[in-house]
Amino acid sequence: MKENFLFNPFSGVLHEDIPQVILPNIDIENITNKIRNSNGLAIEFIGRQGRGKTSHLKYLQHILNEYPIFLLNSNSSALEIIKNTSEIVFIDSIHHLSFKHRIQIFKQKKVVAYTTHWSRKIDCLLAKKDHYSIRFKGIQPEKLKDILNKRLKLASNTNQPDTLFSTNDADILIKKFGDNYRGIINHLYEKYQ
């Protein structure tokens, strides 16, 4: 399956390349309008690991790039977010922050868009912040095929790879991995390594 690629098509995607490979499964225009016009809102991208929450959050921040994004891990501190002067912030993996810091951020920032495995509705309620939730679950073969082919084209020397994924190929991957998009990408990364 390997051909002449500039890089492994299934390696990590650079922030600036996300618009070239993502096929949003949310109404981006509606969400950007909510962010721009809200006086106080928490927007959560909720779902199990590997379902596309982070990619969608990064894509949304790419569109609204005047606002910062914070990519958290278990060693992250809330101070950088709290000290940031922006009233609108994007936070990946908000679960890495303590309950106290989440409440503080929800109270302090006008709009917080974030990813989470579990709903933070109670946090929002306690912070008196309106809450809007978008669930990430499921994937259609046709859409997966298009996403995989966009990755092949991005990495190809010619921007037109010799072989592309079919809907049947995508269906086989979904039968093996379910809607775990990250699992599919990791599997294909190994095949193209």
Tab-separated table of C-alpha atoms in Angstrom:
chain	number	residue	atom	x	y	z
A	1	MET	CA	0.000	0.000	0.000
A	2	LYS	CA	2.996	2.339	0.363
A	3	GLU	CA	3.784	4.790	-2.385
A	4	ASN	CA	5.736	8.015	-2.707
A	5	PHE	CA	4.547	10.092	0.199
A	6	LEU	CA	6.193	13.158	1.684
A	7	PHE	CA	5.307	11.729	5.102
A	8	ASN	CA	3.184	8.946	6.554
A	9	PRO	CA	-0.401	9.947	5.658
A	10	PHE	CA	-1.590	8.676	9.016
A	11	SER	CA	0.919	10.431	11.238
A	12	GLY	CA	-0.165	13.409	13.298
A	13	VAL	CA	-1.658	16.267	11.319
A	14	LEU	CA	-0.197	19.735	11.781
A	15	HIS	CA	-2.616	22.319	13.173
A	16	GLU	CA	-2.560	24.282	9.905
A	17	ASP	CA	-3.339	21.127	7.867
A	18	ILE	CA	-6.480	20.159	9.802
A	19	PRO	CA	-8.817	22.067	7.420
A	20	GLN	CA	-7.446	19.959	4.550
A	21	VAL	CA	-8.276	16.610	6.132
A	22	ILE	CA	-11.313	17.136	8.333
A	23	LEU	CA	-14.897	16.660	7.250
A	24	PRO	CA	-16.747	18.273	10.149
A	25	ASN	CA	-19.662	16.314	11.535
A	26	ILE	CA	-20.941	19.342	13.407
A	27	ASP	CA	-22.553	22.559	12.197
A	28	ILE	CA	-19.457	24.761	12.297
A	29	GLU	CA	-21.317	27.919	11.267
A	30	ASN	CA	-23.845	27.458	14.079
A	31	ILE	CA	-21.093	26.859	16.658
A	32	THR	CA	-19.000	29.844	15.528
A	33	ASN	CA	-22.115	32.040	15.724
A	34	LYS	CA	-22.819	30.778	19.245
A	35	ILE	CA	-19.245	31.574	20.270
A	36	ARG	CA	-19.196	35.035	18.711
A	37	ASN	CA	-22.634	36.091	19.972
A	38	SER	CA	-22.804	34.571	23.435
A	39	ASN	CA	-22.605	36.452	26.707
A	40	GLY	CA	-21.654	33.276	28.524
A	41	LEU	CA	-21.468	29.726	27.208
A	42	ALA	CA	-19.661	26.435	27.724
A	43	ILE	CA	-19.539	24.234	24.623
A	44	GLU	CA	-18.483	20.674	25.283
A	45	PHE	CA	-17.343	18.166	22.696
A	46	ILE	CA	-18.113	14.928	24.502
A	47	GLY	CA	-17.311	11.338	23.628
A	48	ARG	CA	-15.006	8.428	24.116
A	49	GLN	CA	-11.330	8.645	23.265
A	50	GLY	CA	-10.479	8.660	19.561
A	51	ARG	CA	-13.829	9.903	18.221
A	52	GLY	CA	-12.631	13.206	16.713
A	53	LYS	CA	-13.291	15.672	19.522
A	54	THR	CA	-9.807	17.192	19.527
A	55	SER	CA	-9.653	17.435	15.726
A	56	HIS	CA	-12.966	19.293	15.685
A	57	LEU	CA	-11.889	21.597	18.527
A	58	LYS	CA	-8.634	22.400	16.697
A	59	TYR	CA	-10.560	22.997	13.483
A	60	LEU	CA	-12.950	25.355	15.252
A	61	GLN	CA	-10.036	27.243	16.826
A	62	HIS	CA	-8.358	27.408	13.405
A	63	ILE	CA	-11.436	29.282	12.155
A	64	LEU	CA	-11.535	31.499	15.260
A	65	ASN	CA	-7.755	31.767	15.519
A	66	GLU	CA	-7.830	35.053	17.410
A	67	TYR	CA	-8.635	32.963	20.497
A	68	PRO	CA	-6.131	30.644	22.222
A	69	ILE	CA	-6.236	26.870	22.440
A	70	PHE	CA	-4.820	24.949	25.384
A	71	LEU	CA	-3.896	21.293	24.815
A	72	LEU	CA	-3.812	19.764	28.284
A	73	ASN	CA	-2.234	16.636	29.691
A	74	SER	CA	-1.874	15.217	33.184
A	75	ASN	CA	0.972	17.663	33.977
A	76	SER	CA	-0.904	20.786	32.840
A	77	SER	CA	-1.676	23.702	35.095
A	78	ALA	CA	-4.775	25.882	34.977
A	79	LEU	CA	-2.741	29.027	35.619
A	80	GLU	CA	-1.866	29.636	31.969
A	81	ILE	CA	-5.574	29.585	31.072
A	82	ILE	CA	-6.621	31.672	34.072
A	83	LYS	CA	-3.928	34.315	33.417
A	84	ASN	CA	-4.748	34.531	29.704
A	85	THR	CA	-6.686	37.729	28.966
A	86	SER	CA	-8.893	36.248	26.234
A	87	GLU	CA	-12.581	35.991	27.141
A	88	ILE	CA	-12.930	33.029	24.778
A	89	VAL	CA	-10.753	29.920	25.137
A	90	PHE	CA	-10.530	26.446	23.658
A	91	ILE	CA	-9.438	23.666	26.015
A	92	ASP	CA	-8.603	20.130	24.946
A	93	SER	CA	-8.986	17.506	27.696
A	94	ILE	CA	-10.493	19.748	30.364
A	95	HIS	CA	-10.687	16.701	32.652
A	96	HIS	CA	-6.987	17.258	33.440
A	97	LEU	CA	-7.972	20.314	35.478
A	98	SER	CA	-9.332	20.099	38.996
A	99	PHE	CA	-13.012	20.676	39.675
A	100	LYS	CA	-12.119	23.951	41.415
A	101	HIS	CA	-10.120	25.216	38.417
A	102	ARG	CA	-12.817	24.218	35.929
A	103	ILE	CA	-15.394	26.207	37.909
A	104	GLN	CA	-12.998	29.168	38.103
A	105	ILE	CA	-12.428	29.105	34.329
A	106	PHE	CA	-16.140	28.743	33.567
A	107	LYS	CA	-16.835	31.770	35.783
A	108	GLN	CA	-13.949	33.862	34.484
A	109	LYS	CA	-14.172	33.266	30.719
A	110	LYS	CA	-17.122	34.363	28.604
A	111	VAL	CA	-16.985	31.292	26.331
A	112	VAL	CA	-15.175	28.013	26.963
A	113	ALA	CA	-15.152	25.371	24.214
A	114	TYR	CA	-13.645	22.118	25.446
A	115	THR	CA	-13.319	18.375	24.960
A	116	THR	CA	-14.251	15.870	27.620
A	117	HIS	CA	-15.042	12.189	28.080
A	118	TRP	CA	-17.747	12.958	30.658
A	119	SER	CA	-20.212	15.818	30.685
A	120	ARG	CA	-19.269	18.868	32.737
A	121	LYS	CA	-22.886	20.022	32.941
A	122	ILE	CA	-22.807	20.111	36.763
A	123	ASP	CA	-19.640	22.252	36.684
A	124	CYS	CA	-21.426	24.661	34.324
A	125	LEU	CA	-24.514	24.716	36.523
A	126	LEU	CA	-22.433	25.610	39.589
A	127	ALA	CA	-20.597	28.299	37.597
A	128	LYS	CA	-23.942	29.641	36.289
A	129	LYS	CA	-22.752	29.109	32.742
A	130	ASP	CA	-25.070	28.133	29.867
A	131	HIS	CA	-24.131	24.696	28.581
A	132	TYR	CA	-24.216	23.313	25.040
A	133	SER	CA	-23.147	19.724	24.393
A	134	ILE	CA	-22.098	18.033	21.148
A	135	ARG	CA	-21.741	14.246	21.279
A	136	PHE	CA	-19.160	12.443	19.137
A	137	LYS	CA	-20.286	8.937	18.329
A	138	GLY	CA	-20.455	6.805	15.199
A	139	ILE	CA	-18.894	7.097	11.763
A	140	GLN	CA	-20.240	6.367	8.281
A	141	PRO	CA	-18.160	4.402	5.720
A	142	GLU	CA	-18.560	7.066	3.023
A	143	LYS	CA	-17.323	9.803	5.343
A	144	LEU	CA	-14.425	7.694	6.641
A	145	LYS	CA	-13.410	6.919	3.050
A	146	ASP	CA	-13.330	10.643	2.230
A	147	ILE	CA	-11.301	11.499	5.344
A	148	LEU	CA	-8.734	8.761	4.663
A	149	ASN	CA	-8.390	9.826	1.025
A	150	LYS	CA	-7.901	13.457	2.062
A	151	ARG	CA	-4.987	12.296	4.239
A	152	LEU	CA	-3.497	10.352	1.319
A	153	LYS	CA	-3.755	13.401	-0.939
A	154	LEU	CA	-2.203	15.711	1.657
A	155	ALA	CA	0.822	13.419	2.057
A	156	SER	CA	1.237	12.453	-1.609
A	157	ASN	CA	4.103	13.756	-3.738
A	158	THR	CA	1.659	14.394	-6.543
A	159	ASN	CA	-1.453	15.247	-4.479
A	160	GLN	CA	-3.087	12.424	-6.453
A	161	PRO	CA	-2.090	9.061	-4.945
A	162	ASP	CA	-2.138	5.930	-7.086
A	163	THR	CA	-4.528	4.119	-4.759
A	164	LEU	CA	-7.418	5.494	-2.768
A	165	PHE	CA	-9.691	3.945	-0.177
A	166	SER	CA	-13.093	2.691	-1.296
A	167	THR	CA	-16.291	2.747	0.737
A	168	ASN	CA	-15.864	-1.012	1.115
A	169	ASP	CA	-12.341	-0.501	2.559
A	170	ALA	CA	-13.788	1.982	5.048
A	171	ASP	CA	-16.598	-0.416	5.940
A	172	ILE	CA	-14.060	-3.168	6.704
A	173	LEU	CA	-12.135	-0.789	8.992
A	174	ILE	CA	-15.336	0.232	10.806
A	175	LYS	CA	-16.259	-3.433	11.322
A	176	LYS	CA	-12.838	-3.998	12.897
A	177	PHE	CA	-12.489	-0.787	14.954
A	178	GLY	CA	-16.041	0.509	15.346
A	179	ASP	CA	-16.194	4.297	15.547
A	180	ASN	CA	-12.702	4.550	17.065
A	181	TYR	CA	-11.268	6.908	14.481
A	182	ARG	CA	-7.928	7.090	16.331
A	183	GLY	CA	-7.689	3.288	16.355
A	184	ILE	CA	-8.225	3.256	12.583
A	185	ILE	CA	-5.584	5.959	12.040
A	186	ASN	CA	-3.076	4.158	14.302
A	187	HIS	CA	-3.673	0.908	12.397
A	188	LEU	CA	-3.123	2.630	9.048
A	189	TYR	CA	-0.044	4.448	10.363
A	190	GLU	CA	1.576	1.038	10.964
A	191	LYS	CA	0.606	-0.164	7.472
A	192	TYR	CA	2.149	2.909	5.841
A	193	GLN	CA	5.268	2.969	8.033
